[in-house]
Short mmCIF file of C-alpha atoms in Angstrom, two decimals:
data_model
loop_
_atom_site.label_atom_id
_atom_site.label_comp_id
_atom_site.label_asym_id
_atom_site.label_seq_id
_atom_site.Cartn_x
_atom_site.Cartn_y
_atom_site.Cartn_z
CA MET T 180 -20.08 -50.48 -27.64
CA ALA T 181 -18.08 -48.27 -29.99
CA THR T 182 -14.65 -46.88 -29.14
CA LEU T 183 -13.66 -43.63 -30.80
CA GLU T 184 -11.18 -40.81 -30.36
CA ILE T 185 -12.31 -37.21 -29.93
CA ASP T 186 -9.70 -34.45 -29.76
CA GLY T 187 -7.09 -37.08 -28.87
CA GLN T 188 -9.18 -38.61 -26.04
CA GLU T 189 -10.56 -42.13 -26.24
CA VAL T 190 -14.17 -42.73 -25.27
CA GLN T 191 -16.57 -45.69 -25.33
CA VAL T 192 -20.24 -45.13 -26.06
CA GLU T 193 -23.17 -47.33 -26.92
CA ASP T 194 -23.71 -48.28 -30.52
CA GLY T 195 -26.13 -45.88 -32.17
CA SER T 196 -24.97 -42.89 -30.15
CA THR T 197 -24.24 -39.66 -31.99
CA ILE T 198 -20.95 -37.78 -31.97
CA ILE T 199 -22.43 -34.97 -29.87
CA GLU T 200 -23.46 -37.50 -27.20
CA ALA T 201 -19.93 -38.91 -27.22
CA THR T 202 -18.40 -35.43 -26.81
CA GLU T 203 -20.64 -34.77 -23.82
CA LYS T 204 -19.41 -37.96 -22.19
CA LEU T 205 -15.91 -36.48 -22.38
CA GLY T 206 -17.09 -33.08 -21.14
CA ILE T 207 -16.37 -31.42 -24.50
CA TYR T 208 -19.00 -28.82 -25.38
CA VAL T 209 -19.84 -28.48 -29.05
CA PRO T 210 -21.83 -25.32 -29.94
CA ARG T 211 -25.39 -26.00 -31.05
CA TYR T 212 -28.69 -24.21 -31.63
CA CYS T 213 -31.22 -26.69 -32.96
CA TYR T 214 -30.05 -29.76 -31.04
CA HIS T 215 -31.82 -30.52 -27.77
CA PRO T 216 -31.49 -33.93 -26.08
CA GLY T 217 -35.19 -33.96 -25.19
CA MET T 218 -36.46 -33.66 -28.77
CA SER T 219 -35.96 -35.08 -32.24
CA ILE T 220 -32.90 -34.07 -34.25
CA ALA T 221 -33.42 -31.35 -36.88
CA GLY T 222 -29.81 -30.90 -38.01
CA SER T 223 -30.65 -27.47 -39.40
CA CYS T 224 -28.41 -24.94 -37.68
CA ARG T 225 -25.10 -26.63 -38.69
CA MET T 226 -23.31 -25.11 -35.70
CA CYS T 227 -22.22 -28.48 -34.30
CA MET T 228 -20.03 -29.33 -37.29
CA VAL T 229 -16.96 -31.45 -36.51
CA GLU T 230 -14.19 -32.95 -38.62
CA VAL T 231 -14.18 -36.74 -38.98
CA GLU T 232 -11.11 -38.52 -40.30
CA ASN T 233 -11.56 -39.88 -43.85
CA ILE T 234 -14.77 -37.88 -44.43
CA PRO T 235 -14.04 -35.00 -46.83
CA LYS T 236 -16.76 -32.62 -45.60
CA LEU T 237 -17.53 -31.46 -42.09
CA ALA T 238 -20.19 -33.56 -40.34
CA ILE T 239 -22.89 -32.36 -37.96
CA ALA T 240 -22.25 -33.92 -34.55
CA CYS T 241 -25.92 -34.03 -33.55
CA TYR T 242 -26.93 -36.33 -36.40
CA THR T 243 -23.81 -38.38 -37.25
CA PRO T 244 -23.67 -41.77 -35.51
CA VAL T 245 -20.41 -42.95 -34.02
CA ASN T 246 -18.41 -45.81 -35.53
CA ASP T 247 -15.79 -47.99 -33.90
CA GLY T 248 -12.33 -46.51 -34.54
CA MET T 249 -13.70 -43.10 -35.61
CA LYS T 250 -11.41 -40.09 -35.07
CA VAL T 251 -13.11 -36.74 -34.51
CA SER T 252 -11.85 -33.19 -34.11
CA THR T 253 -14.12 -30.57 -32.58
CA SER T 254 -11.70 -27.65 -32.77
CA SER T 255 -9.57 -27.95 -35.91
CA GLU T 256 -9.07 -24.88 -38.06
CA LYS T 257 -11.49 -26.35 -40.63
CA VAL T 258 -14.16 -26.73 -37.91
CA LEU T 259 -13.64 -23.22 -36.57
CA LYS T 260 -13.90 -21.75 -40.08
CA GLY T 261 -17.12 -23.70 -40.62
CA ARG T 262 -18.64 -22.24 -37.44
CA ARG T 263 -17.61 -18.72 -38.41
CA ASP T 264 -19.26 -19.17 -41.81
CA MET T 265 -22.47 -20.49 -40.24
CA LEU T 266 -22.64 -17.61 -37.79
CA GLU T 267 -22.29 -15.19 -40.68
CA PHE T 268 -25.31 -16.84 -42.33
CA LEU T 269 -27.34 -16.81 -39.11
CA LEU T 270 -26.63 -13.14 -38.51
CA HIS T 271 -27.39 -12.18 -42.10
CA ASN T 272 -30.82 -10.78 -41.22
CA HIS T 273 -30.52 -10.75 -37.46
CA PRO T 274 -30.93 -7.27 -35.93
CA LEU T 275 -27.94 -5.94 -34.05
CA ASP T 276 -30.00 -4.94 -31.03
CA CYS T 277 -28.10 -6.74 -28.28
CA PRO T 278 -28.04 -3.67 -25.97
CA VAL T 279 -31.85 -3.62 -25.80
CA CYS T 280 -32.48 -7.36 -26.12
CA ASP T 281 -33.82 -9.01 -22.98
CA GLN T 282 -31.85 -12.17 -23.82
CA SER T 283 -28.56 -10.29 -23.66
CA GLY T 284 -26.24 -11.97 -21.21
CA GLU T 285 -27.65 -15.44 -21.81
CA CYS T 286 -27.90 -15.46 -25.62
CA ASP T 287 -26.09 -18.29 -27.42
CA LEU T 288 -25.93 -16.26 -30.62
CA GLN T 289 -24.09 -13.54 -28.73
CA ASN T 290 -21.89 -16.01 -26.84
CA PHE T 291 -20.88 -18.13 -29.84
CA TYR T 292 -20.20 -15.07 -31.95
CA MET T 293 -17.84 -13.75 -29.30
CA GLU T 294 -15.97 -17.08 -29.58
CA HIS T 295 -16.14 -17.72 -33.31
CA GLY T 296 -17.29 -14.53 -35.06
CA ARG T 297 -15.71 -12.80 -38.02
CA TYR T 298 -16.05 -9.43 -36.26
CA GLN T 299 -15.54 -7.55 -39.56
CA SER T 300 -18.93 -7.41 -41.27
CA ARG T 301 -19.07 -8.02 -45.05
CA PHE T 302 -22.80 -7.31 -45.18
CA LEU T 303 -23.81 -4.31 -47.27
CA GLU T 304 -27.41 -5.14 -48.20
CA ASN T 305 -30.55 -4.14 -46.34
CA LYS T 306 -31.74 -6.69 -43.81
CA VAL T 307 -35.11 -8.39 -44.29
CA LYS T 308 -37.59 -6.86 -41.87
CA LYS T 309 -39.97 -9.07 -39.95
CA ARG T 310 -42.57 -8.62 -37.27
CA LYS T 311 -41.16 -7.34 -33.97
CA ALA T 312 -42.09 -8.25 -30.42
CA PHE T 313 -45.72 -9.34 -30.09
CA PRO T 314 -47.46 -11.68 -27.63
CA ILE T 315 -48.32 -15.17 -28.86
CA GLY T 316 -49.71 -16.41 -25.55
CA PRO T 317 -50.26 -15.36 -21.94
CA HIS T 318 -46.56 -15.79 -21.10
CA VAL T 319 -44.55 -15.60 -24.33
CA VAL T 320 -43.52 -12.76 -26.66
CA LEU T 321 -42.19 -13.52 -30.16
CA ASP T 322 -39.71 -11.38 -32.10
CA GLN T 323 -39.49 -12.85 -35.60
CA GLU T 324 -36.44 -10.79 -36.61
CA ARG T 325 -34.34 -12.35 -33.87
CA CYS T 326 -35.36 -15.92 -34.71
CA ILE T 327 -32.69 -18.14 -36.32
CA LEU T 328 -35.22 -20.87 -37.23
CA CYS T 329 -33.66 -23.58 -35.10
CA THR T 330 -37.24 -24.95 -34.70
CA ARG T 331 -36.75 -26.03 -31.11
CA CYS T 332 -40.03 -24.29 -30.20
CA THR T 333 -42.06 -25.92 -32.97
CA ARG T 334 -40.66 -29.35 -32.11
CA PHE T 335 -41.49 -28.76 -28.42
CA THR T 336 -45.13 -28.05 -29.19
CA ASP T 337 -45.28 -31.01 -31.60
CA GLU T 338 -43.40 -33.60 -29.54
CA VAL T 339 -43.54 -32.63 -25.84
CA SER T 340 -46.71 -30.62 -25.20
CA GLU T 341 -48.31 -32.13 -28.35
CA THR T 342 -50.38 -28.99 -28.76
CA HIS T 343 -49.05 -27.94 -32.20
CA GLU T 344 -49.40 -24.16 -31.82
CA LEU T 345 -46.25 -23.13 -33.70
CA GLY T 346 -45.03 -23.65 -37.24
CA VAL T 347 -42.57 -22.34 -39.87
CA PHE T 348 -44.14 -20.19 -42.57
CA ASN T 349 -42.86 -18.84 -45.91
CA ARG T 350 -39.60 -19.80 -47.62
CA GLY T 351 -35.94 -18.84 -47.81
CA ASP T 352 -34.92 -15.67 -45.96
CA ARG T 353 -38.61 -14.78 -45.57
CA SER T 354 -39.21 -17.82 -43.36
CA VAL T 355 -40.67 -17.07 -39.94
CA ILE T 356 -41.89 -18.87 -36.84
CA ASP T 357 -45.52 -18.04 -36.15
CA LEU T 358 -48.73 -19.34 -34.64
CA ASN T 359 -50.68 -21.85 -36.64
CA PRO T 360 -54.09 -20.45 -37.75
CA GLY T 361 -56.53 -20.13 -34.87
CA LYS T 362 -53.93 -21.05 -32.25
CA THR T 363 -52.58 -19.30 -29.16
CA LEU T 364 -49.53 -20.52 -27.27
CA ASP T 365 -51.42 -21.21 -24.05
CA ASN T 366 -50.69 -24.87 -23.29
CA PRO T 367 -49.80 -25.77 -19.67
CA TYR T 368 -46.10 -26.04 -20.58
CA SER T 369 -45.75 -22.99 -22.84
CA GLY T 370 -42.98 -21.38 -20.77
CA ASN T 371 -40.52 -24.07 -21.78
CA VAL T 372 -40.17 -22.59 -25.28
CA ILE T 373 -38.62 -19.53 -23.61
CA ASP T 374 -35.97 -21.71 -21.97
CA ILE T 375 -35.04 -23.60 -25.12
CA CYS T 376 -34.98 -20.59 -27.45
CA PRO T 377 -31.21 -20.02 -27.87
CA VAL T 378 -31.64 -16.36 -28.89
CA GLY T 379 -33.97 -13.51 -27.94
CA ALA T 380 -36.84 -14.53 -30.22
CA LEU T 381 -39.06 -15.96 -27.47
CA THR T 382 -39.01 -14.07 -24.20
CA GLU T 383 -41.05 -14.18 -21.01
CA ARG T 384 -43.74 -11.53 -20.66
CA GLU T 385 -43.45 -11.54 -16.86
CA PHE T 386 -39.65 -11.11 -16.87
CA ARG T 387 -39.06 -8.82 -19.87
CA PHE T 388 -37.13 -5.71 -18.86
CA GLN T 389 -37.57 -6.40 -15.17
CA CYS T 390 -33.91 -7.09 -14.42
CA ARG T 391 -30.75 -7.75 -16.44
CA VAL T 392 -29.65 -11.32 -16.06
CA TRP T 393 -26.17 -10.43 -14.82
CA TYR T 394 -27.73 -9.05 -11.64
CA LEU T 395 -29.38 -12.40 -10.93
CA SER T 396 -28.15 -15.12 -8.60
CA SER T 397 -29.33 -18.70 -8.72
CA GLU T 398 -30.05 -21.45 -6.18
CA GLU T 399 -31.20 -25.04 -6.54
CA SER T 400 -34.71 -25.76 -5.33
CA ILE T 401 -37.83 -27.88 -5.69
CA CYS T 402 -41.05 -26.49 -7.12
CA PRO T 403 -43.70 -26.17 -4.37
CA GLY T 404 -46.57 -25.96 -6.87
CA CYS T 405 -47.71 -29.58 -6.65
CA SER T 406 -46.68 -33.00 -5.39
CA ASN T 407 -44.59 -33.89 -8.45
CA GLY T 408 -41.46 -32.23 -7.02
CA CYS T 409 -39.98 -30.80 -10.23
CA ASN T 410 -36.36 -29.75 -9.86
CA ILE T 411 -35.96 -26.03 -10.44
CA SER T 412 -33.56 -23.12 -10.04
CA ILE T 413 -34.60 -19.93 -8.29
CA HIS T 414 -33.31 -16.80 -10.02
CA TYR T 415 -33.31 -13.88 -7.64
CA ASN T 416 -32.06 -10.32 -7.49
CA GLN T 417 -30.54 -8.79 -4.40
CA ARG T 418 -27.91 -6.64 -6.10
CA ARG T 419 -30.31 -4.03 -7.48
CA ALA T 420 -33.14 -3.89 -4.96
CA TYR T 421 -34.95 -1.12 -6.87
CA LYS T 422 -35.55 -3.36 -9.91
CA ALA T 423 -39.00 -4.87 -10.60
CA GLY T 424 -40.67 -2.93 -7.82
CA GLY T 425 -38.42 -4.50 -5.21
CA ARG T 426 -39.42 -8.05 -6.09
CA ARG T 427 -36.64 -10.39 -5.00
CA LEU T 428 -37.59 -13.58 -6.80
CA GLN T 429 -37.44 -12.87 -10.54
CA ARG T 430 -38.16 -16.20 -12.18
CA LEU T 431 -38.09 -19.99 -11.85
CA LYS T 432 -36.36 -22.26 -14.33
CA PRO T 433 -36.51 -26.06 -14.66
CA ARG T 434 -33.45 -28.06 -13.60
CA TYR T 435 -32.72 -31.39 -15.22
CA HIS T 436 -33.77 -34.52 -13.35
CA PRO T 437 -34.03 -37.68 -15.47
CA GLN T 438 -36.68 -39.38 -13.30
CA VAL T 439 -38.83 -36.45 -12.12
CA ASN T 440 -39.18 -33.72 -14.74
CA THR T 441 -36.35 -34.17 -17.28
CA TRP T 442 -35.82 -30.68 -18.79
CA TRP T 443 -39.30 -29.24 -18.28
CA MET T 444 -41.71 -27.66 -15.81
CA CYS T 445 -45.33 -26.50 -16.08
CA ASP T 446 -46.51 -22.89 -16.28
CA GLU T 447 -48.50 -23.27 -13.07
CA GLY T 448 -45.30 -23.91 -11.13
CA ARG T 449 -43.14 -21.56 -13.18
CA PHE T 450 -45.34 -18.50 -12.65
CA GLY T 451 -46.81 -19.39 -9.26
CA TYR T 452 -44.19 -17.67 -7.11
CA GLY T 453 -46.03 -14.40 -6.50
CA PHE T 454 -46.70 -15.28 -2.86
CA VAL T 455 -42.97 -15.00 -2.09
CA ASP T 456 -43.06 -11.20 -2.17
CA ARG T 457 -46.78 -10.40 -1.97
CA HIS T 458 -49.30 -10.40 0.89
CA ARG T 459 -46.64 -11.40 3.36
CA PHE T 460 -46.56 -11.10 7.12
CA GLU T 461 -43.40 -9.10 7.67
CA PHE T 462 -43.54 -9.24 11.47
CA PRO T 463 -45.50 -11.03 14.21
CA MET T 464 -48.87 -9.64 15.21
CA LEU T 465 -51.22 -9.69 18.18
CA ARG T 466 -54.92 -8.94 18.22
CA LEU T 467 -55.45 -5.79 20.26
CA GLN T 468 -58.74 -3.92 20.38
CA ASP T 469 -60.11 -6.33 17.77
CA GLU T 470 -57.33 -5.57 15.29
CA LEU T 471 -54.13 -7.37 14.40
CA GLN T 472 -51.30 -5.04 15.33
CA TYR T 473 -47.52 -5.13 15.18
CA ALA T 474 -45.81 -7.02 18.00
CA GLU T 475 -42.26 -7.82 19.02
CA TRP T 476 -41.30 -11.45 18.67
CA GLU T 477 -40.88 -11.80 22.43
CA GLU T 478 -44.44 -10.61 22.99
CA ALA T 479 -45.95 -12.84 20.33
CA LEU T 480 -44.07 -15.97 21.39
CA ASP T 481 -44.82 -15.34 25.08
CA LYS T 482 -48.49 -14.92 24.25
CA ALA T 483 -48.61 -18.09 22.13
CA ALA T 484 -46.72 -20.16 24.69
CA GLY T 485 -48.84 -18.71 27.48
CA VAL T 486 -52.20 -19.67 26.01
CA LEU T 487 -50.94 -23.14 25.07
CA LYS T 488 -49.60 -23.79 28.57
CA GLN T 489 -52.71 -22.43 30.22
CA ALA T 490 -54.99 -24.65 28.16
CA ILE T 491 -52.89 -27.75 28.83
CA ASP T 492 -52.52 -26.99 32.56
CA GLU T 493 -56.24 -26.35 33.02
CA HIS T 494 -57.81 -28.78 30.56
CA GLY T 495 -55.11 -31.23 29.48
CA PRO T 496 -53.41 -31.71 26.10
CA GLU T 497 -56.71 -32.67 24.50
CA SER T 498 -57.70 -29.00 24.76
CA VAL T 499 -55.20 -28.02 22.05
CA GLY T 500 -55.55 -28.77 18.34
CA VAL T 501 -52.75 -28.44 15.79
CA ILE T 502 -53.26 -28.25 12.03
CA ALA T 503 -49.91 -28.72 10.33
CA SER T 504 -49.51 -28.22 6.59
CA PRO T 505 -48.43 -30.31 3.61
CA ARG T 506 -46.54 -27.20 2.53
CA LEU T 507 -44.10 -27.53 5.43
CA SER T 508 -40.80 -29.29 4.84
CA ASN T 509 -40.06 -32.74 6.26
CA GLU T 510 -37.81 -31.15 8.85
CA GLU T 511 -40.53 -28.73 9.98
CA LEU T 512 -43.12 -31.50 10.12
CA TYR T 513 -40.73 -33.62 12.16
CA LEU T 514 -40.15 -30.78 14.62
CA THR T 515 -43.87 -29.96 14.76
CA LYS T 516 -44.67 -33.50 15.78
CA LYS T 517 -41.83 -33.51 18.25
CA VAL T 518 -42.83 -30.23 19.94
CA PHE T 519 -46.60 -30.68 19.99
CA GLY T 520 -47.01 -34.45 19.92
CA GLN T 521 -44.11 -35.85 21.84
CA GLY T 522 -43.38 -32.76 23.95
CA LEU T 523 -46.88 -31.59 24.92
CA GLY T 524 -48.75 -34.86 24.49
CA ILE T 525 -51.20 -33.38 22.00
CA GLU T 526 -53.05 -35.94 19.92
CA ASN T 527 -55.31 -33.62 17.93
CA ILE T 528 -52.79 -33.06 15.13
CA GLY T 529 -53.86 -33.11 11.50
CA PHE T 530 -52.52 -31.64 8.29
CA LYS T 531 -54.90 -32.13 5.35
CA ASN T 532 -57.50 -29.48 4.56
CA PRO T 533 -60.61 -31.60 3.88
CA TRP T 534 -62.24 -28.76 1.93
CA GLU T 535 -59.31 -28.29 -0.43
CA LYS T 536 -60.33 -29.20 -3.97
CA GLU T 537 -58.06 -31.08 -6.30
CA GLY T 538 -56.53 -28.93 -9.00
CA PHE T 539 -55.84 -29.44 -12.67
CA CYS T 540 -53.71 -32.47 -13.49
CA ASP T 541 -52.48 -34.37 -16.51
CA ASP T 542 -50.60 -37.58 -17.21
CA TYR T 543 -47.24 -35.82 -17.49
CA LEU T 544 -45.90 -33.50 -14.73
CA ILE T 545 -48.91 -31.72 -13.24
CA LYS T 546 -50.49 -33.38 -10.20
CA ALA T 547 -53.93 -32.71 -8.71
CA ASP T 548 -52.46 -32.37 -5.21
CA LYS T 549 -51.13 -28.81 -5.14
CA ASN T 550 -49.07 -29.37 -2.00
CA PRO T 551 -45.39 -30.30 -2.26
CA ASN T 552 -45.17 -32.51 0.80
CA THR T 553 -48.38 -34.46 1.37
CA ARG T 554 -46.45 -37.72 1.11
CA GLY T 555 -43.91 -36.44 3.66
CA ALA T 556 -46.66 -35.63 6.17
CA GLU T 557 -48.25 -39.03 5.65
CA GLU T 558 -44.91 -40.78 6.15
CA MET T 559 -44.41 -38.72 9.32
CA GLY T 560 -47.62 -40.14 10.75
CA PHE T 561 -49.92 -37.09 10.70
CA LYS T 562 -53.34 -38.71 10.83
CA GLY T 563 -55.62 -36.32 12.69
CA ASP T 564 -58.96 -35.42 11.13
CA VAL T 565 -58.86 -31.66 10.55
CA LYS T 566 -62.64 -31.33 10.26
CA GLN T 567 -63.06 -33.14 13.57
CA ILE T 568 -60.43 -30.88 15.16
CA LEU T 569 -62.32 -27.79 14.00
CA GLU T 570 -65.61 -29.22 15.25
CA LYS T 571 -64.02 -29.79 18.67
CA ALA T 572 -62.73 -26.22 18.58
CA ALA T 573 -66.20 -24.92 17.72
CA SER T 574 -67.81 -26.94 20.51
CA GLY T 575 -65.28 -25.68 23.07
CA ASP T 576 -63.54 -29.02 23.68
CA ILE T 577 -60.45 -27.56 22.05
CA LYS T 578 -59.56 -24.23 23.64
CA VAL T 579 -56.52 -23.30 21.51
CA LEU T 580 -56.09 -23.96 17.81
CA TYR T 581 -52.60 -23.73 16.27
CA VAL T 582 -52.84 -23.51 12.45
CA PHE T 583 -49.90 -23.62 10.05
CA LEU T 584 -50.23 -21.79 6.70
CA HIS T 585 -53.72 -23.05 5.80
CA ASP T 586 -56.42 -20.85 4.39
CA LEU T 587 -59.48 -22.67 5.71
CA ALA T 588 -61.72 -20.62 3.49
CA SER T 589 -64.70 -22.87 2.87
CA GLU T 590 -67.99 -21.68 4.32
CA GLU T 591 -68.21 -24.66 6.68
CA ALA T 592 -64.65 -24.14 7.93
CA ARG T 593 -65.18 -20.41 8.44
CA LYS T 594 -68.31 -21.03 10.54
CA LEU T 595 -66.40 -23.50 12.71
CA LEU T 596 -63.45 -21.10 13.09
CA ASP T 597 -65.80 -18.29 14.09
CA GLN T 598 -66.94 -20.40 17.06
CA ALA T 599 -63.41 -21.48 18.04
CA GLY T 600 -61.52 -20.14 21.04
CA THR T 601 -57.97 -18.85 20.71
CA LEU T 602 -56.45 -19.17 17.24
CA ILE T 603 -52.69 -18.99 16.71
CA PHE T 604 -51.73 -18.63 13.06
CA HIS T 605 -48.24 -19.68 12.06
CA GLY T 606 -47.65 -18.72 8.43
CA SER T 607 -46.09 -16.51 5.81
CA ASN T 608 -49.02 -14.97 3.93
CA ARG T 609 -52.23 -13.22 4.85
CA ASN T 610 -55.43 -15.15 4.28
CA SER T 611 -58.94 -15.52 5.67
CA THR T 612 -57.77 -17.79 8.50
CA SER T 613 -54.97 -15.47 9.62
CA GLN T 614 -57.48 -12.62 9.83
CA ARG T 615 -59.33 -14.54 12.57
CA ALA T 616 -56.19 -15.17 14.65
CA GLN T 617 -55.34 -13.72 18.04
CA VAL T 618 -51.63 -14.36 17.48
CA VAL T 619 -49.75 -14.39 14.17
CA LEU T 620 -46.26 -15.88 14.03
CA ALA T 621 -44.75 -14.58 10.77
CA SER T 622 -42.83 -17.35 9.06
CA SER T 623 -40.72 -17.67 5.93
CA VAL T 624 -41.59 -19.17 2.55
CA TRP T 625 -39.87 -22.16 0.95
CA ALA T 626 -37.45 -19.93 -0.99
CA GLU T 627 -36.14 -18.54 2.30
CA LYS T 628 -35.19 -21.78 4.02
CA ASP T 629 -33.44 -25.14 3.67
CA GLY T 630 -35.24 -28.44 3.79
CA THR T 631 -36.64 -31.40 1.91
CA PHE T 632 -39.96 -32.31 0.34
CA THR T 633 -41.12 -35.86 -0.34
CA ASN T 634 -42.86 -36.02 -3.69
CA PHE T 635 -45.87 -38.17 -4.54
CA GLU T 636 -43.76 -41.21 -5.39
CA GLY T 637 -41.71 -41.06 -2.17
CA ARG T 638 -38.61 -39.27 -3.44
CA VAL T 639 -37.07 -37.04 -0.74
CA GLN T 640 -35.48 -34.04 -2.46
CA ARG T 641 -33.56 -31.14 -1.02
CA PHE T 642 -34.21 -27.45 -1.59
CA LYS T 643 -31.92 -24.62 -0.50
CA ALA T 644 -32.51 -21.13 0.81
CA ALA T 645 -32.12 -18.51 -1.91
CA LEU T 646 -33.38 -15.52 0.09
CA GLN T 647 -33.25 -14.28 3.65
CA PRO T 648 -36.60 -14.22 5.51
CA LEU T 649 -38.56 -11.09 4.62
CA ASP T 650 -38.10 -8.24 7.13
CA GLU T 651 -38.80 -9.58 10.65
CA SER T 652 -40.31 -12.90 9.61
CA ARG T 653 -38.48 -15.99 10.84
CA ARG T 654 -37.83 -19.48 9.59
CA ASP T 655 -40.38 -21.99 10.90
CA ILE T 656 -37.77 -24.06 12.73
CA GLU T 657 -36.60 -20.98 14.66
CA ILE T 658 -40.17 -20.16 15.65
CA LEU T 659 -40.91 -23.71 16.80
CA LEU T 660 -37.68 -23.95 18.80
CA ASP T 661 -38.33 -20.60 20.52
CA LEU T 662 -41.88 -21.66 21.29
CA ALA T 663 -40.70 -25.04 22.62
CA ALA T 664 -38.16 -23.36 24.87
CA ARG T 665 -40.88 -21.21 26.39
CA MET T 666 -42.81 -24.36 27.22
CA GLY T 667 -39.88 -26.06 28.91
CA GLN T 668 -38.58 -28.11 26.02
CA GLN T 669 -34.85 -27.74 25.59
CA LEU T 670 -34.38 -28.82 21.99
CA VAL T 671 -31.05 -28.12 20.38
CA TYR T 672 -30.99 -28.07 16.60
CA ASN T 673 -28.73 -25.64 14.82
CA ASN T 674 -30.39 -25.91 11.45
CA ALA T 675 -32.64 -27.99 9.21
CA GLY T 676 -29.72 -30.32 8.52
CA ASP T 677 -29.65 -31.42 12.18
CA LEU T 678 -33.33 -32.34 12.02
CA PHE T 679 -32.84 -34.18 8.73
CA MET T 680 -29.94 -36.12 10.23
CA GLU T 681 -32.07 -37.19 13.20
CA TRP T 682 -35.07 -38.08 11.03
CA PHE T 683 -33.44 -39.60 7.98
CA GLY T 684 -30.11 -40.76 9.40
CA MET T 685 -27.86 -38.95 6.94
CA THR T 686 -26.55 -35.47 6.21
CA TYR T 687 -27.62 -33.35 3.26
CA GLU T 688 -24.16 -33.88 1.80
CA GLU T 689 -24.64 -37.65 1.94
CA MET T 690 -27.93 -37.48 0.04
CA ASN T 691 -28.10 -38.68 -3.53
CA PRO T 692 -28.24 -35.48 -5.63
CA ARG T 693 -31.25 -37.02 -7.41
CA GLY T 694 -33.02 -37.52 -4.07
CA GLU T 695 -33.55 -40.45 -1.73
CA ASN T 696 -36.47 -42.81 -2.20
CA ILE T 697 -38.25 -43.62 1.05
CA GLU T 698 -39.45 -46.93 -0.32
CA ASN T 699 -35.87 -48.10 -0.74
CA ARG T 700 -35.13 -47.63 2.95
CA ASP T 701 -35.45 -50.31 5.62
CA GLY T 702 -39.10 -51.03 6.29
CA GLY T 703 -40.21 -48.87 3.38
CA SER T 704 -41.28 -45.96 5.60
CA MET T 705 -39.84 -43.47 8.00
CA PRO T 706 -39.90 -43.74 11.79
CA PRO T 707 -41.87 -41.25 13.90
CA PRO T 708 -39.98 -38.48 15.72
CA SER T 709 -37.77 -39.68 18.53
CA GLY T 710 -35.03 -38.40 20.79
CA GLY T 711 -31.62 -38.23 19.15
CA SER T 712 -28.15 -36.84 19.48
CA ALA T 713 -29.18 -33.31 18.48
CA GLY T 714 -32.51 -32.92 20.23
CA GLN T 715 -32.98 -33.56 23.92
CA GLN T 716 -36.03 -35.31 25.30
CA PRO T 717 -38.55 -32.59 26.07
CA SER T 718 -40.69 -32.08 29.11
CA ALA T 719 -44.14 -30.56 29.11
CA ASN T 720 -43.44 -27.87 31.70
#
């Protein structure tokens, strides 16, 4: 270990660490453009210069290793002058188009210049003109004039995605970032170059000019795009509802998690949020005169509870089939099993769509299972065979089918559904299964509720509600509790946290911020739903 002093504070770091890593251990932020902890060190922008005792010239903190007894200053007058000089170089040919730049408000060039700039320009020459905004892939637009050649993007495609689409061309002040011959920036992780670009050179085609960033709010979440469970932030706009055609969710950004996704996320997850604001059920519906029509919640819940009770009273619990979903949270799965399994005695409960094909996967972040909580459902003990449940529904053995979220769109599934009796669809978005339902209970999407997902390796991670449920739709837990009450089950849970406490034995606040691993708990798996302090033991009638 090396002990050094930075700005008068002593810190110990491992031998071989760099000065910038030591400053971060003390919580001291040193400006940087080219440095990124997830990639190799370029040492090209010179913004992280610091003063080291007994070294005559300023040193770059990202590349200089620490020594025992070293004394470092990150804010001496010599350091501040060095940063001002570097910013003057970087802005030499940079266009002064901040008012129309989509990066404005989150641009490090803008931010650092406000802190360290000269403010009085000494530049009299004409700026070198370069190619302005043009697409270099399905999601990324490049503006070569705004680029400061930090090379984060080229190193990302060389070292992380290993797809080598980008390079530096020409020399001196004519140097530009551009696509290598015959290449398009279309790798499965291309959106990450937008995040790591410190200026407005690489911007997102989907987000450009949709909403200024100062109107956005942010909430921590988990990507629902596959079973990897990448940590993300939801950026949403509720301050200017007229922006982006009324779309509330504006973009998803990766959030650092050292074991799950480090700094990155895939494009499939990043751009797969369209279902949050499109094709939604905004209110419950009932089939009247062979059409799904608007219904009050009281009507829809009474109808659903009525047909469930009638089937159970007349034919027993084996006359009801429930198809839960691996897209539900752990808390919702727990309550589903409690209401239908424990409360009504139903055994025909499955969750996995047997016709669902595995998606694209790789050996990095992208998993073939495109559901965020398959492992959670398995741990919860959902074992029913969905195909067998549908066959029973088609033969008439099952009178009422309660389906969560699924689009059972395969030809075989559609034929079975066409022969089924009453279908209750509990979900957020319209699909081919919902169009066959007699009752639709309009639920919320993951961005509108609290809960946890268990990723493929058994890590239970929390996500938080960023948005309110759309229009009259309701959170799944509310729907299930209202339905249970109509069937004589007096369950008292105030929120998802109560269910998590009963299932997992701890509060959200007690969770490890990096998630809890199921395999580290006693017995290596979770217990099935049971009565607890929050929920009362239900009765079937």
